[in-house]
Coordinates of C-alpha atoms in Angstrom, one line a residue:
M1080 CA -88.8 -7.4 44.7
Q1081 CA -85.8 -7.6 42.8
P1082 CA -83.0 -6.2 42.9
P1083 CA -81.5 -4.9 39.7
T1084 CA -79.4 -6.0 37.2
L1085 CA -75.8 -4.8 35.8
Q1086 CA -78.5 -4.9 32.7
D1087 CA -80.9 -2.0 34.1
V1088 CA -77.9 0.2 35.4
Y1089 CA -76.9 0.4 31.5
R1090 CA -80.3 1.3 30.8
A1091 CA -80.7 4.0 33.2
R1092 CA -77.5 5.2 32.1
Q1093 CA -78.8 5.6 28.6
V1094 CA -82.2 8.3 30.3
I1095 CA -79.9 9.9 32.9
S1096 CA -77.0 11.2 30.1
R1097 CA -79.5 12.9 28.4
H1098 CA -80.4 15.3 31.8
L1099 CA -76.8 14.9 34.0
A1100 CA -73.4 15.4 32.4
P1101 CA -70.6 12.5 34.6
T1102 CA -69.1 13.5 37.8
P1103 CA -65.3 14.0 38.5
L1104 CA -63.7 11.7 40.1
V1105 CA -59.9 13.4 41.0
R1106 CA -56.8 11.8 42.4
S1107 CA -56.1 14.0 45.3
A1108 CA -52.3 14.1 45.4
A1109 CA -52.3 15.5 49.6
I1110 CA -54.8 13.4 50.7
S1111 CA -52.7 10.3 48.8
E1112 CA -49.8 11.7 50.6
V1113 CA -51.2 11.4 53.7
L1114 CA -53.0 8.3 53.8
E1115 CA -50.6 6.6 52.0
C1116 CA -52.4 5.4 49.0
D1117 CA -53.6 6.1 46.1
V1118 CA -57.0 8.3 46.6
Y1119 CA -59.8 9.4 44.0
L1120 CA -63.0 11.8 45.3
K1121 CA -66.3 10.6 43.0
L1122 CA -67.4 14.5 43.3
E1123 CA -71.3 14.0 43.6
T1124 CA -71.3 17.0 45.0
A1125 CA -70.7 18.4 41.1
Q1126 CA -74.9 17.2 40.8
P1127 CA -77.1 19.4 40.1
I1128 CA -79.1 19.5 43.4
G1129 CA -75.3 18.6 45.2
A1130 CA -75.5 15.0 46.0
F1131 CA -75.4 11.8 44.2
K1132 CA -79.5 10.7 44.6
V1133 CA -80.6 13.2 42.4
R1134 CA -79.6 9.8 39.3
G1135 CA -82.2 7.5 41.1
G1136 CA -85.0 10.3 41.0
I1137 CA -84.3 11.1 37.4
N1138 CA -84.3 7.1 36.1
L1139 CA -87.3 6.1 38.7
V1140 CA -89.7 9.1 37.5
S1141 CA -89.0 9.1 34.0
Q1142 CA -90.4 5.9 34.2
L1143 CA -93.3 6.5 35.9
P1144 CA -96.5 5.2 33.8
E1145 CA -98.7 8.3 33.1
D1146 CA -101.5 7.2 35.6
E1147 CA -98.8 7.6 38.5
R1148 CA -97.3 10.8 37.0
A1149 CA -101.0 12.3 37.3
R1150 CA -101.5 11.3 40.8
G1151 CA -98.3 12.6 41.8
V1152 CA -95.7 11.3 44.0
I1153 CA -94.9 11.2 47.6
T1154 CA -91.9 10.3 50.3
A1155 CA -89.7 11.5 52.9
S1156 CA -86.8 12.4 52.9
T1157 CA -83.6 14.1 55.8
G1158 CA -83.1 16.0 52.1
N1159 CA -80.7 15.1 49.4
H1160 CA -83.5 12.6 48.6
G1161 CA -86.3 14.7 48.7
Q1162 CA -84.3 16.9 46.3
S1163 CA -83.8 14.2 43.5
I1164 CA -87.9 13.4 43.9
A1165 CA -88.2 17.7 43.2
Y1166 CA -85.6 18.3 40.5
A1167 CA -87.0 14.7 38.9
A1168 CA -90.5 15.9 39.0
R1169 CA -90.1 19.1 38.0
T1170 CA -88.2 18.3 35.2
F1171 CA -90.7 15.6 33.7
G1172 CA -93.9 17.9 35.7
V1173 CA -95.3 15.4 38.4
K1174 CA -96.1 16.9 41.3
A1175 CA -94.1 16.3 43.9
I1176 CA -94.7 16.7 47.9
I1177 CA -91.4 15.4 50.5
A1178 CA -91.8 14.7 53.8
A1179 CA -89.2 15.8 56.2
P1180 CA -88.5 15.9 59.8
E1181 CA -89.1 18.7 61.5
R1182 CA -85.8 19.6 62.6
A1183 CA -84.8 19.1 58.7
N1184 CA -81.2 20.8 57.1
P1185 CA -82.7 24.0 56.6
D1186 CA -80.7 24.6 53.5
K1187 CA -81.8 21.0 51.6
V1188 CA -85.7 22.2 53.0
A1189 CA -84.9 25.5 51.1
S1190 CA -83.9 24.0 47.7
M1191 CA -86.7 21.4 47.3
R1192 CA -89.0 23.9 47.5
R1193 CA -87.1 26.1 45.4
L1194 CA -87.4 22.9 43.1
G1195 CA -91.4 23.2 43.3
A1196 CA -91.6 20.2 45.8
E1197 CA -94.4 20.9 48.2
V1198 CA -92.5 20.2 51.5
I1199 CA -94.6 19.4 54.7
L1200 CA -92.5 18.6 57.8
R1201 CA -93.7 16.0 60.0
G1202 CA -92.1 13.9 63.1
R1203 CA -88.7 14.1 65.0
D1204 CA -86.5 11.8 62.9
F1205 CA -86.5 10.2 59.1
D1206 CA -88.1 7.6 59.8
E1207 CA -91.3 9.2 61.6
A1208 CA -91.4 11.7 58.3
R1209 CA -91.7 8.3 55.9
E1210 CA -94.5 7.2 58.1
W1211 CA -96.6 10.0 57.6
A1212 CA -95.4 9.8 53.3
E1213 CA -96.6 6.1 53.7
E1214 CA -99.7 7.4 55.5
Q1215 CA -100.6 10.1 53.2
A1216 CA -100.3 7.8 50.0
R1217 CA -102.6 5.6 51.7
L1218 CA -104.9 8.1 52.4
E1219 CA -105.1 10.5 49.2
G1220 CA -103.8 7.7 46.3
Y1221 CA -100.5 9.4 45.8
R1222 CA -97.1 7.0 44.2
Y1223 CA -95.3 6.4 47.2
V1224 CA -91.6 6.8 46.2
H1225 CA -89.2 4.4 49.2
P1226 CA -86.2 5.7 49.4
A1227 CA -84.5 2.7 48.9
N1228 CA -86.7 0.3 48.6
E1229 CA -86.9 1.1 44.6
P1230 CA -85.1 -1.0 42.4
L1231 CA -85.3 2.5 39.9
L1232 CA -83.5 4.7 41.6
I1233 CA -80.8 2.0 43.2
A1234 CA -80.3 1.3 39.2
G1235 CA -80.2 5.1 39.1
V1236 CA -77.4 5.7 41.7
G1237 CA -75.7 2.8 40.3
T1238 CA -74.4 4.9 37.4
A1239 CA -71.6 6.4 39.5
S1240 CA -70.6 3.2 39.7
L1241 CA -70.1 2.6 36.0
E1242 CA -68.0 6.1 35.8
I1243 CA -65.8 4.9 38.5
M1244 CA -65.1 1.0 36.8
E1245 CA -65.0 2.9 33.5
A1246 CA -62.4 5.8 34.4
L1247 CA -60.2 4.0 36.7
P1248 CA -61.0 -0.2 36.2
Q1249 CA -57.7 -0.8 38.4
V1250 CA -59.6 0.5 41.6
D1251 CA -59.4 -1.8 44.9
A1252 CA -61.6 -0.2 46.7
I1253 CA -64.7 2.1 47.2
L1254 CA -65.9 3.6 50.6
V1255 CA -69.3 4.5 50.8
P1256 CA -71.3 6.0 52.9
I1257 CA -74.8 4.3 54.3
G1258 CA -78.2 6.0 55.1
G1259 CA -81.2 3.8 53.7
G1260 CA -78.3 2.3 51.1
S1261 CA -79.0 3.2 48.1
G1262 CA -75.5 3.8 47.8
A1263 CA -74.0 1.3 49.3
S1264 CA -76.5 -1.1 47.4
S1265 CA -75.3 0.2 44.1
H1266 CA -71.6 -0.2 44.2
C1267 CA -72.3 -3.9 45.3
L1268 CA -73.8 -4.3 42.3
V1269 CA -71.7 -2.7 39.9
A1270 CA -68.5 -2.4 40.8
K1271 CA -68.2 -6.1 42.0
G1272 CA -70.4 -7.6 39.1
I1273 CA -67.1 -5.4 36.5
S1274 CA -65.2 -6.4 38.8
P1275 CA -65.5 -9.3 41.5
S1276 CA -62.0 -8.7 43.4
V1277 CA -63.1 -4.5 44.1
K1278 CA -64.2 -4.4 48.1
V1279 CA -66.7 -2.5 48.5
I1280 CA -66.7 -0.3 52.8
G1281 CA -70.0 1.4 53.6
V1282 CA -69.5 3.7 56.5
Q1283 CA -71.9 4.1 58.8
A1284 CA -72.2 7.1 61.9
E1285 CA -72.2 5.1 65.7
K1286 CA -75.2 7.3 66.8
A1287 CA -76.9 5.5 63.7
P1288 CA -75.9 1.9 62.7
S1289 CA -79.0 0.4 61.8
V1290 CA -77.9 -1.3 59.1
Y1291 CA -74.2 -2.1 60.8
L1292 CA -76.4 -4.2 63.7
S1293 CA -78.0 -5.5 60.7
W1294 CA -75.1 -6.7 58.9
K1295 CA -73.7 -8.2 62.1
A1296 CA -76.1 -10.0 63.5
G1297 CA -77.6 -11.4 60.3
R1298 CA -81.7 -10.0 60.6
K1299 CA -83.1 -6.5 60.9
I1300 CA -82.1 -4.9 63.9
E1301 CA -84.1 -1.3 64.6
T1302 CA -82.5 1.4 66.9
P1303 CA -84.1 3.8 69.1
E1304 CA -83.0 6.7 67.7
A1305 CA -80.2 7.9 65.3
A1306 CA -78.5 11.0 66.9
T1307 CA -75.8 12.0 64.5
W1308 CA -74.9 14.9 63.2
A1309 CA -75.3 13.6 59.6
E1310 CA -78.1 14.0 58.5
G1311 CA -77.9 11.9 55.6
I1312 CA -76.8 8.9 56.9
M1313 CA -79.6 9.0 60.0
T1314 CA -81.8 5.6 60.2
R1315 CA -83.5 4.0 62.6
V1316 CA -84.5 1.7 60.7
P1317 CA -82.6 -0.9 57.4
F1318 CA -84.8 -1.5 54.9
D1319 CA -85.2 -4.7 53.0
L1320 CA -84.1 -4.3 49.1
T1321 CA -81.5 -1.8 49.9
L1322 CA -80.2 -4.1 53.2
G1323 CA -80.4 -7.5 51.1
I1324 CA -78.0 -7.0 48.9
I1325 CA -75.3 -5.5 51.3
R1326 CA -75.3 -8.7 53.0
E1327 CA -74.9 -10.3 50.3
H1328 CA -71.9 -9.1 48.9
I1329 CA -71.0 -5.6 50.7
D1330 CA -67.2 -6.3 52.2
E1331 CA -67.6 -4.8 55.5
I1332 CA -69.1 -2.0 57.2
V1333 CA -67.6 0.5 59.3
L1334 CA -69.0 2.8 62.1
V1335 CA -66.9 6.1 62.8
S1336 CA -67.4 8.3 65.7
E1337 CA -69.6 12.1 65.5
E1338 CA -65.9 13.6 66.3
E1339 CA -64.3 11.2 63.2
L1340 CA -67.1 12.4 61.3
R1341 CA -65.9 16.4 62.3
Q1342 CA -63.1 15.6 61.3
G1343 CA -63.8 14.3 58.3
V1344 CA -65.2 17.3 56.7
R1345 CA -62.4 18.9 57.9
F1346 CA -59.6 17.2 56.3
L1347 CA -61.2 16.7 52.8
L1348 CA -62.0 20.8 53.1
E1349 CA -57.7 21.6 54.1
S1350 CA -56.9 18.4 51.7
A1351 CA -58.4 18.5 49.0
H1352 CA -60.2 21.9 49.2
Q1353 CA -63.7 20.2 49.0
L1354 CA -66.4 20.8 50.4
A1355 CA -68.9 17.6 52.1
E1356 CA -71.6 17.6 54.4
P1357 CA -71.0 15.3 57.2
A1358 CA -72.2 11.9 55.2
G1359 CA -70.3 13.6 52.1
A1360 CA -67.1 13.1 54.5
A1361 CA -68.0 9.6 55.7
P1362 CA -65.3 8.2 53.2
A1363 CA -62.8 10.1 54.6
A1364 CA -63.1 10.1 57.5
A1365 CA -63.5 6.0 57.5
A1366 CA -60.0 6.4 54.9
R1367 CA -58.5 7.6 57.9
K1368 CA -59.0 4.8 60.6
L1369 CA -58.2 2.0 58.2
K1370 CA -54.7 3.5 56.9
D1371 CA -52.8 0.6 57.7
R1372 CA -54.5 -1.4 56.1
L1373 CA -55.8 0.7 52.8
R1374 CA -52.0 0.7 52.3
G1375 CA -50.3 1.0 48.7
Q1376 CA -54.1 0.3 47.4
T1377 CA -56.1 2.3 44.6
V1378 CA -58.9 3.8 46.4
V1379 CA -62.2 5.9 46.0
L1380 CA -64.0 8.0 48.4
F1381 CA -67.2 8.5 47.6
V1382 CA -68.1 12.0 48.2
S1383 CA -72.3 11.6 48.1
G1384 CA -73.0 15.1 48.4
C1385 CA -71.8 18.7 50.0
N1386 CA -74.7 20.0 51.4
I1387 CA -73.4 21.1 54.4
T1388 CA -75.4 24.9 56.3
L1389 CA -73.3 27.3 57.4
D1390 CA -73.9 26.4 61.1
Q1391 CA -72.6 23.1 60.3
L1392 CA -69.7 24.4 59.1

């Protein structure tokens, strides 16, 4: 399994541009003032599913061979990746089955079903749902879409990084949440491929630190649980393809507490009037923590999604 190249990302944009518009990259004067740096928000919240992952879904499903389309696809998700595959499957006329944890975000589950996917709730967390989906793919012959070990997914979500670099070539640092790692690894490949001086800073929850621990140790480390409020970054197991890219290219990974995540959601809402789900607010939480080091720089916060429930808010 080879990582996608920058050329693959440009090819993905040719596909995706027929279905999705570029998302806004807006400067926040209020956040810039608070953090004492030049802060831009990449608003993937403007995507039709409210999250960046739809880019990867469109790119992957559009390129499936006919026999795989005929068999249908199956995947596992806490919600946004599942919405991505459901949206793409509906776009290209493919059957989609999504396994989600039993306590998955109900708004995301409803959205996946609204998009036409069959959603089956299995397991206590994402990784148990993923294991069930992998077994069903073996038993039933579905095309299994891994949430991270898919070069076409990474190339697709990498188009967001292209948009950042073309609109803001002077950017010094991009802060991005890390769950399965498709977003962070795509920024590593694209932003640093275009401008090696750009720093890519990943953000994980203290209560779901598998990628951070693996990055520090130089080997895969699984955690017994992922108990974070931010279901978008709630993973116990790092994945080979994205972890390999992250280990080679990322500049830093920052851990944020549950309280810092909550304050990140509130900070974006109060300061920029932008609604983000907990994972989408993780970069804002990390930027507050890194204020002294980011001072005076041009910084992009990757607001990866806005699918927060009313109860969470």
